[in-house]
PDB file of C-alpha atoms and ligand atoms in Angstrom:
ATOM      1  CA  MET A   1     -14.282 -11.878  28.954  1.00  0.00           C
ATOM      2  CA  LEU A   2     -15.736 -11.885  25.451  1.00  0.00           C
ATOM      3  CA  ILE A   3     -13.063 -11.677  22.753  1.00  0.00           C
ATOM      4  CA  ARG A   4     -14.328 -10.940  19.267  1.00  0.00           C
ATOM      5  CA  THR A   5     -12.461 -12.297  16.276  1.00  0.00           C
ATOM      6  CA  ALA A   6     -11.142  -9.866  13.656  1.00  0.00           C
ATOM      7  CA  LYS A   7     -13.814 -11.070  11.217  1.00  0.00           C
ATOM      8  CA  GLU A   8     -16.633 -10.306  13.649  1.00  0.00           C
ATOM      9  CA  ASP A   9     -15.652  -6.623  13.632  1.00  0.00           C
ATOM     10  CA  ILE A  10     -16.162  -6.260   9.886  1.00  0.00           C
ATOM     11  CA  LYS A  11     -19.220  -4.281   8.815  1.00  0.00           C
ATOM     12  CA  TYR A  12     -18.837  -5.174   5.148  1.00  0.00           C
ATOM     13  CA  VAL A  13     -16.290  -6.559   2.730  1.00  0.00           C
ATOM     14  CA  MET A  14     -15.236  -4.096   0.028  1.00  0.00           C
ATOM     15  CA  PHE A  15     -12.982  -6.467  -1.968  1.00  0.00           C
ATOM     16  CA  THR A  16     -12.874 -10.244  -1.583  1.00  0.00           C
ATOM     17  CA  ARG A  17      -9.622 -12.178  -1.723  1.00  0.00           C
ATOM     18  CA  GLU A  18     -10.611 -13.411  -5.201  1.00  0.00           C
ATOM     19  CA  GLN A  19     -11.182  -9.858  -6.475  1.00  0.00           C
ATOM     20  CA  ILE A  20      -7.853  -8.769  -4.985  1.00  0.00           C
ATOM     21  CA  ALA A  21      -5.977 -11.718  -6.504  1.00  0.00           C
ATOM     22  CA  ALA A  22      -7.455 -11.082  -9.969  1.00  0.00           C
ATOM     23  CA  ARG A  23      -6.516  -7.394  -9.872  1.00  0.00           C
ATOM     24  CA  VAL A  24      -3.001  -8.081  -8.558  1.00  0.00           C
ATOM     25  CA  ARG A  25      -2.502 -10.552 -11.414  1.00  0.00           C
ATOM     26  CA  GLU A  26      -3.409  -7.826 -13.938  1.00  0.00           C
ATOM     27  CA  LEU A  27      -1.068  -5.319 -12.302  1.00  0.00           C
ATOM     28  CA  GLY A  28       1.715  -7.907 -12.254  1.00  0.00           C
ATOM     29  CA  ARG A  29       1.271  -8.485 -15.959  1.00  0.00           C
ATOM     30  CA  GLU A  30       1.370  -4.737 -16.738  1.00  0.00           C
ATOM     31  CA  LEU A  31       4.503  -4.213 -14.654  1.00  0.00           C
ATOM     32  CA  SER A  32       6.210  -7.266 -16.179  1.00  0.00           C
ATOM     33  CA  GLU A  33       5.688  -5.751 -19.609  1.00  0.00           C
ATOM     34  CA  LYS A  34       6.911  -2.354 -18.493  1.00  0.00           C
ATOM     35  CA  PHE A  35      10.117  -3.766 -17.024  1.00  0.00           C
ATOM     36  CA  GLN A  36      10.792  -6.430 -19.674  1.00  0.00           C
ATOM     37  CA  GLY A  37      14.575  -6.878 -19.862  1.00  0.00           C
ATOM     38  CA  GLU A  38      15.177  -4.652 -16.810  1.00  0.00           C
ATOM     39  CA  THR A  39      15.846  -5.477 -13.174  1.00  0.00           C
ATOM     40  CA  PRO A  40      13.684  -3.119 -11.117  1.00  0.00           C
ATOM     41  CA  LEU A  41      14.317  -2.591  -7.431  1.00  0.00           C
ATOM     42  CA  MET A  42      10.970  -3.367  -5.814  1.00  0.00           C
ATOM     43  CA  ILE A  43      10.504  -1.465  -2.564  1.00  0.00           C
ATOM     44  CA  CYS A  44       7.776  -2.387  -0.112  1.00  0.00           C
ATOM     45  CA  VAL A  45       6.485   0.297   2.225  1.00  0.00           C
ATOM     46  CA  LEU A  46       5.988  -1.598   5.473  1.00  0.00           C
ATOM     47  CA  ARG A  47       3.886  -2.597   7.101  1.00  0.00           C
ATOM     48  CA  GLY A  48       0.631  -2.071   5.234  1.00  0.00           C
ATOM     49  CA  ALA A  49       1.858  -3.099   1.780  1.00  0.00           C
ATOM     50  CA  VAL A  50       3.369  -6.394   2.867  1.00  0.00           C
ATOM     51  CA  PHE A  51       0.790  -8.813   1.390  1.00  0.00           C
ATOM     52  CA  PHE A  52       0.189  -6.703  -1.717  1.00  0.00           C
ATOM     53  CA  PHE A  53       3.940  -6.524  -2.285  1.00  0.00           C
ATOM     54  CA  THR A  54       4.609 -10.242  -1.918  1.00  0.00           C
ATOM     55  CA  ASP A  55       1.622 -11.111  -4.115  1.00  0.00           C
ATOM     56  CA  LEU A  56       2.519  -8.508  -6.757  1.00  0.00           C
ATOM     57  CA  CYS A  57       6.169  -9.570  -6.988  1.00  0.00           C
ATOM     58  CA  ARG A  58       5.099 -13.172  -7.529  1.00  0.00           C
ATOM     59  CA  GLU A  59       2.837 -12.067 -10.384  1.00  0.00           C
ATOM     60  CA  MET A  60       5.809 -10.429 -12.160  1.00  0.00           C
ATOM     61  CA  ASP A  61       8.172 -12.463 -14.287  1.00  0.00           C
ATOM     62  CA  CYS A  62      11.020 -10.010 -14.848  1.00  0.00           C
ATOM     63  CA  GLN A  63      14.226 -10.121 -12.831  1.00  0.00           C
ATOM     64  CA  MET A  64      14.042  -7.951  -9.720  1.00  0.00           C
ATOM     65  CA  ASP A  65      15.465  -7.398  -6.320  1.00  0.00           C
ATOM     66  CA  MET A  66      13.522  -6.379  -3.275  1.00  0.00           C
ATOM     67  CA  ASP A  67      13.884  -4.156  -0.287  1.00  0.00           C
ATOM     68  CA  PHE A  68      11.673  -3.091   2.571  1.00  0.00           C
ATOM     69  CA  ILE A  69      11.308   0.345   4.074  1.00  0.00           C
ATOM     70  CA  SER A  70       9.019   1.552   6.804  1.00  0.00           C
ATOM     71  CA  ALA A  71       7.140   4.822   6.876  1.00  0.00           C
ATOM     72  CA  SER A  72       4.398   6.058   9.109  1.00  0.00           C
ATOM     73  CA  SER A  73       2.122   9.053   9.175  1.00  0.00           C
ATOM     74  CA  TYR A  74      -0.647   7.601  11.347  1.00  0.00           C
ATOM     75  CA  PHE A  75      -0.470   7.181  15.059  1.00  0.00           C
ATOM     76  CA  HIS A  76      -3.183   4.806  16.196  1.00  0.00           C
ATOM     77  CA  GLY A  77      -5.894   6.825  14.538  1.00  0.00           C
ATOM     78  CA  THR A  78      -7.775   7.019  11.302  1.00  0.00           C
ATOM     79  CA  LYS A  79      -6.416  10.361  10.097  1.00  0.00           C
ATOM     80  CA  SER A  80      -2.900  11.202   8.978  1.00  0.00           C
ATOM     81  CA  SER A  81      -0.776  13.142  11.459  1.00  0.00           C
ATOM     82  CA  GLY A  82       0.466  15.236   8.528  1.00  0.00           C
ATOM     83  CA  VAL A  83       4.106  14.365   9.217  1.00  0.00           C
ATOM     84  CA  VAL A  84       5.832  11.412   7.567  1.00  0.00           C
ATOM     85  CA  HIS A  85       8.395   9.452   9.554  1.00  0.00           C
ATOM     86  CA  LEU A  86      10.862   7.184   7.777  1.00  0.00           C
ATOM     87  CA  LEU A  87      11.285   4.453  10.365  1.00  0.00           C
ATOM     88  CA  LYS A  88      13.477   2.191   8.230  1.00  0.00           C
ATOM     89  CA  ASP A  89      15.370   3.265   5.110  1.00  0.00           C
ATOM     90  CA  SER A  90      16.747   1.172   2.241  1.00  0.00           C
ATOM     91  CA  GLY A  91      20.453   0.406   2.264  1.00  0.00           C
ATOM     92  CA  ILE A  92      20.578  -0.401  -1.468  1.00  0.00           C
ATOM     93  CA  ASP A  93      22.330   1.978  -3.863  1.00  0.00           C
ATOM     94  CA  MET A  94      19.539   3.459  -6.026  1.00  0.00           C
ATOM     95  CA  GLU A  95      21.734   5.249  -8.546  1.00  0.00           C
ATOM     96  CA  GLY A  96      20.787   4.252 -12.099  1.00  0.00           C
ATOM     97  CA  ARG A  97      18.096   1.838 -10.883  1.00  0.00           C
ATOM     98  CA  HIS A  98      14.437   1.559 -11.825  1.00  0.00           C
ATOM     99  CA  ILE A  99      12.693   1.943  -8.473  1.00  0.00           C
ATOM    100  CA  VAL A 100       9.173   0.595  -7.941  1.00  0.00           C
ATOM    101  CA  LEU A 101       7.620   1.911  -4.740  1.00  0.00           C
ATOM    102  CA  VAL A 102       4.778  -0.296  -3.538  1.00  0.00           C
ATOM    103  CA  GLU A 103       2.249   1.174  -1.094  1.00  0.00           C
ATOM    104  CA  ASP A 104      -0.952  -0.115   0.455  1.00  0.00           C
ATOM    105  CA  ILE A 105      -3.169   2.941   0.085  1.00  0.00           C
ATOM    106  CA  ILE A 106      -3.013   6.622  -0.814  1.00  0.00           C
ATOM    107  CA  ASP A 107      -5.085   8.992   1.276  1.00  0.00           C
ATOM    108  CA  SER A 108      -3.649  12.513   1.527  1.00  0.00           C
ATOM    109  CA  GLY A 109      -0.758  11.460  -0.726  1.00  0.00           C
ATOM    110  CA  LEU A 110       1.757  12.795   1.770  1.00  0.00           C
ATOM    111  CA  THR A 111       3.619   9.531   2.336  1.00  0.00           C
ATOM    112  CA  LEU A 112       4.310   8.751  -1.332  1.00  0.00           C
ATOM    113  CA  ASP A 113       5.085  12.380  -2.102  1.00  0.00           C
ATOM    114  CA  TYR A 114       7.671  12.392   0.680  1.00  0.00           C
ATOM    115  CA  LEU A 115       9.220   9.058  -0.358  1.00  0.00           C
ATOM    116  CA  VAL A 116       9.420   9.926  -4.069  1.00  0.00           C
ATOM    117  CA  LYS A 117      11.112  13.255  -3.333  1.00  0.00           C
ATOM    118  CA  LEU A 118      13.561  11.564  -0.977  1.00  0.00           C
ATOM    119  CA  PHE A 119      14.483   8.748  -3.386  1.00  0.00           C
ATOM    120  CA  ALA A 120      14.744  11.140  -6.349  1.00  0.00           C
ATOM    121  CA  THR A 121      17.782  12.679  -4.613  1.00  0.00           C
ATOM    122  CA  ARG A 122      19.550   9.291  -4.921  1.00  0.00           C
ATOM    123  CA  ARG A 123      19.698   9.546  -8.727  1.00  0.00           C
ATOM    124  CA  PRO A 124      17.634   6.509  -9.800  1.00  0.00           C
ATOM    125  CA  SER A 125      16.836   6.014 -13.525  1.00  0.00           C
ATOM    126  CA  SER A 126      13.133   6.106 -12.758  1.00  0.00           C
ATOM    127  CA  ILE A 127      10.636   5.886  -9.907  1.00  0.00           C
ATOM    128  CA  THR A 128       7.328   4.108 -10.497  1.00  0.00           C
ATOM    129  CA  THR A 129       4.643   4.232  -7.823  1.00  0.00           C
ATOM    130  CA  VAL A 130       2.091   1.478  -7.245  1.00  0.00           C
ATOM    131  CA  THR A 131      -0.667   1.369  -4.652  1.00  0.00           C
ATOM    132  CA  MET A 132      -3.273  -1.278  -3.933  1.00  0.00           C
ATOM    133  CA  LEU A 133      -5.931   1.300  -3.055  1.00  0.00           C
ATOM    134  CA  ASP A 134      -6.366   4.894  -4.129  1.00  0.00           C
ATOM    135  CA  LYS A 135      -8.836   6.867  -2.019  1.00  0.00           C
ATOM    136  CA  ILE A 136     -10.999   9.345  -3.878  1.00  0.00           C
ATOM    137  CA  VAL A 137     -10.385  12.504  -1.877  1.00  0.00           C
ATOM    138  CA  ASN A 138     -11.270  16.037  -2.802  1.00  0.00           C
ATOM    139  CA  LYS A 139      -7.759  17.417  -3.190  1.00  0.00           C
ATOM    140  CA  PRO A 140      -6.974  18.487  -6.779  1.00  0.00           C
ATOM    141  CA  ASP A 141      -3.185  18.779  -6.361  1.00  0.00           C
ATOM    142  CA  ARG A 142      -2.772  15.454  -4.595  1.00  0.00           C
ATOM    143  CA  PHE A 143       0.072  13.080  -5.491  1.00  0.00           C
ATOM    144  CA  HIS A 144      -0.582  11.225  -8.763  1.00  0.00           C
ATOM    145  CA  VAL A 145       0.179   7.496  -8.561  1.00  0.00           C
ATOM    146  CA  ASP A 146       1.293   5.550 -11.654  1.00  0.00           C
ATOM    147  CA  TYR A 147      -0.564   2.274 -10.959  1.00  0.00           C
ATOM    148  CA  TYR A 148      -3.397   1.438  -8.579  1.00  0.00           C
ATOM    149  CA  GLY A 149      -5.435  -1.648  -7.800  1.00  0.00           C
ATOM    150  CA  PHE A 150      -8.786  -0.088  -6.947  1.00  0.00           C
ATOM    151  CA  LYS A 151     -10.163   3.385  -6.387  1.00  0.00           C
ATOM    152  CA  ILE A 152     -12.221   3.552  -3.207  1.00  0.00           C
ATOM    153  CA  PRO A 153     -14.499   6.105  -1.532  1.00  0.00           C
ATOM    154  CA  ASP A 154     -13.110   8.120   1.396  1.00  0.00           C
ATOM    155  CA  GLU A 155     -13.704   5.424   4.019  1.00  0.00           C
ATOM    156  CA  PHE A 156     -11.322   3.871   6.495  1.00  0.00           C
ATOM    157  CA  VAL A 157     -10.549   0.306   5.410  1.00  0.00           C
ATOM    158  CA  VAL A 158      -8.669  -2.588   6.990  1.00  0.00           C
ATOM    159  CA  GLY A 159      -7.384  -6.002   5.980  1.00  0.00           C
ATOM    160  CA  TYR A 160      -4.913  -7.385   3.417  1.00  0.00           C
ATOM    161  CA  GLY A 161      -2.154  -5.566   5.321  1.00  0.00           C
ATOM    162  CA  LEU A 162      -4.114  -2.446   6.258  1.00  0.00           C
ATOM    163  CA  ASP A 163      -4.582  -1.821   9.954  1.00  0.00           C
ATOM    164  CA  TYR A 164      -6.527   0.125  12.484  1.00  0.00           C
ATOM    165  CA  ALA A 165      -4.265   0.661  15.546  1.00  0.00           C
ATOM    166  CA  ASP A 166      -2.160  -2.262  14.245  1.00  0.00           C
ATOM    167  CA  TYR A 167      -5.045  -4.755  14.197  1.00  0.00           C
ATOM    168  CA  TYR A 168      -6.880  -6.416  11.307  1.00  0.00           C
ATOM    169  CA  ARG A 169      -3.846  -6.632   8.980  1.00  0.00           C
ATOM    170  CA  ASN A 170      -4.254 -10.405   8.749  1.00  0.00           C
ATOM    171  CA  LEU A 171      -7.755 -10.331   7.247  1.00  0.00           C
ATOM    172  CA  PRO A 172      -7.494 -11.882   3.773  1.00  0.00           C
ATOM    173  CA  TYR A 173      -9.930  -9.350   2.274  1.00  0.00           C
ATOM    174  CA  ILE A 174     -10.398  -5.556   2.439  1.00  0.00           C
ATOM    175  CA  GLY A 175     -13.307  -4.297   4.503  1.00  0.00           C
ATOM    176  CA  VAL A 176     -14.777  -1.630   6.739  1.00  0.00           C
ATOM    177  CA  ILE A 177     -15.009  -2.147  10.510  1.00  0.00           C
ATOM    178  CA  ARG A 178     -18.088  -1.399  12.604  1.00  0.00           C
ATOM    179  CA  GLU A 179     -18.169   2.028  14.290  1.00  0.00           C
ATOM    180  CA  GLU A 180     -18.111   0.548  17.819  1.00  0.00           C
ATOM    181  CA  CYS A 181     -14.695  -0.993  17.075  1.00  0.00           C
ATOM    182  CA  TYR A 182     -13.016   2.442  17.085  1.00  0.00           C
ATOM    183  CA  GLN A 183     -12.040   3.357  20.624  1.00  0.00           C
TER     184      GLN A 183
HETATM  185  P1  IMP B   1      -1.255   9.365   3.130  1.00  0.00           P
HETATM  186  O1  IMP B   1       0.124   9.771   3.492  1.00  0.00           O
HETATM  187  O2  IMP B   1      -2.303  10.269   3.749  1.00  0.00           O
HETATM  188  O3  IMP B   1      -1.499   9.158   1.652  1.00  0.00           O
HETATM  189  O4  IMP B   1      -1.550   8.013   3.854  1.00  0.00           O
HETATM  190  C1  IMP B   1      -0.926   6.904   3.490  1.00  0.00           C
HETATM  191  C2  IMP B   1      -0.798   5.926   4.630  1.00  0.00           C
HETATM  192  O5  IMP B   1      -1.832   6.065   5.610  1.00  0.00           O
HETATM  193  C3  IMP B   1      -0.947   4.552   4.069  1.00  0.00           C
HETATM  194  O6  IMP B   1       0.305   4.019   3.757  1.00  0.00           O
HETATM  195  C4  IMP B   1      -1.627   3.785   5.183  1.00  0.00           C
HETATM  196  O7  IMP B   1      -0.655   3.189   6.002  1.00  0.00           O
HETATM  197  C5  IMP B   1      -2.387   4.806   5.961  1.00  0.00           C
HETATM  198  N1  IMP B   1      -3.828   4.800   5.599  1.00  0.00           N
HETATM  199  C6  IMP B   1      -4.489   5.709   4.839  1.00  0.00           C
HETATM  200  N2  IMP B   1      -5.781   5.386   4.706  1.00  0.00           N
HETATM  201  C7  IMP B   1      -5.957   4.236   5.388  1.00  0.00           C
HETATM  202  C8  IMP B   1      -7.102   3.371   5.609  1.00  0.00           C
HETATM  203  O8  IMP B   1      -8.229   3.584   5.142  1.00  0.00           O
HETATM  204  N3  IMP B   1      -6.858   2.261   6.357  1.00  0.00           N
HETATM  205  C9  IMP B   1      -5.646   1.968   6.879  1.00  0.00           C
HETATM  206  N4  IMP B   1      -4.557   2.740   6.696  1.00  0.00           N
HETATM  207  C10 IMP B   1      -4.707   3.863   5.961  1.00  0.00           C
HETATM  208 MG1   MG B   2       1.343   2.487   4.602  1.00  0.00          MG
END
């Protein structure tokens, strides 16, 4: 049986690990300035944001604490199911806290919209949203994110945490897979 490696399935690389690292450093600097003297609660939306989150937090030099939640709107496909499921919630008291929600990518905007509305009910001081990638989609009233790494065209991307059917998350760069890799 022929087993292809994850890298062999990549049609092209959209952002190299060096480009990602440079952009994450800039975002880290901006967020450090914003939260100077504060202790934000950094929340990672698992699983896609995991590498972005850990890299971003290490590029910030303010005090912080971290938590991990899990949300899903995709079920082994490349289009959102339209329904967000909170698979794992945060157990930390958010009242009076500066919350920073860290996502991998915004497509329809449904996931972040859902999470921000949910966390707003817990009376935080503020909620800041950060995403590594922001897809340019033709939807004028879509969720507006506070910080993004890169804007990208409406293509399905994998790597640096992003998956297709749970594969390719471990690629160190962001890329597009070849058509024949979609079952
Ligand atoms: P939204 O709710 O439509 O904004 O979708 C957000 C979620 O869908 C993200 O957190 C990702 O997990 C997933 N997603 C959206 N676009 C892509 C993509 O191009 N590759 C991999 N996952 C994606
Ligand atoms: Mg996600």
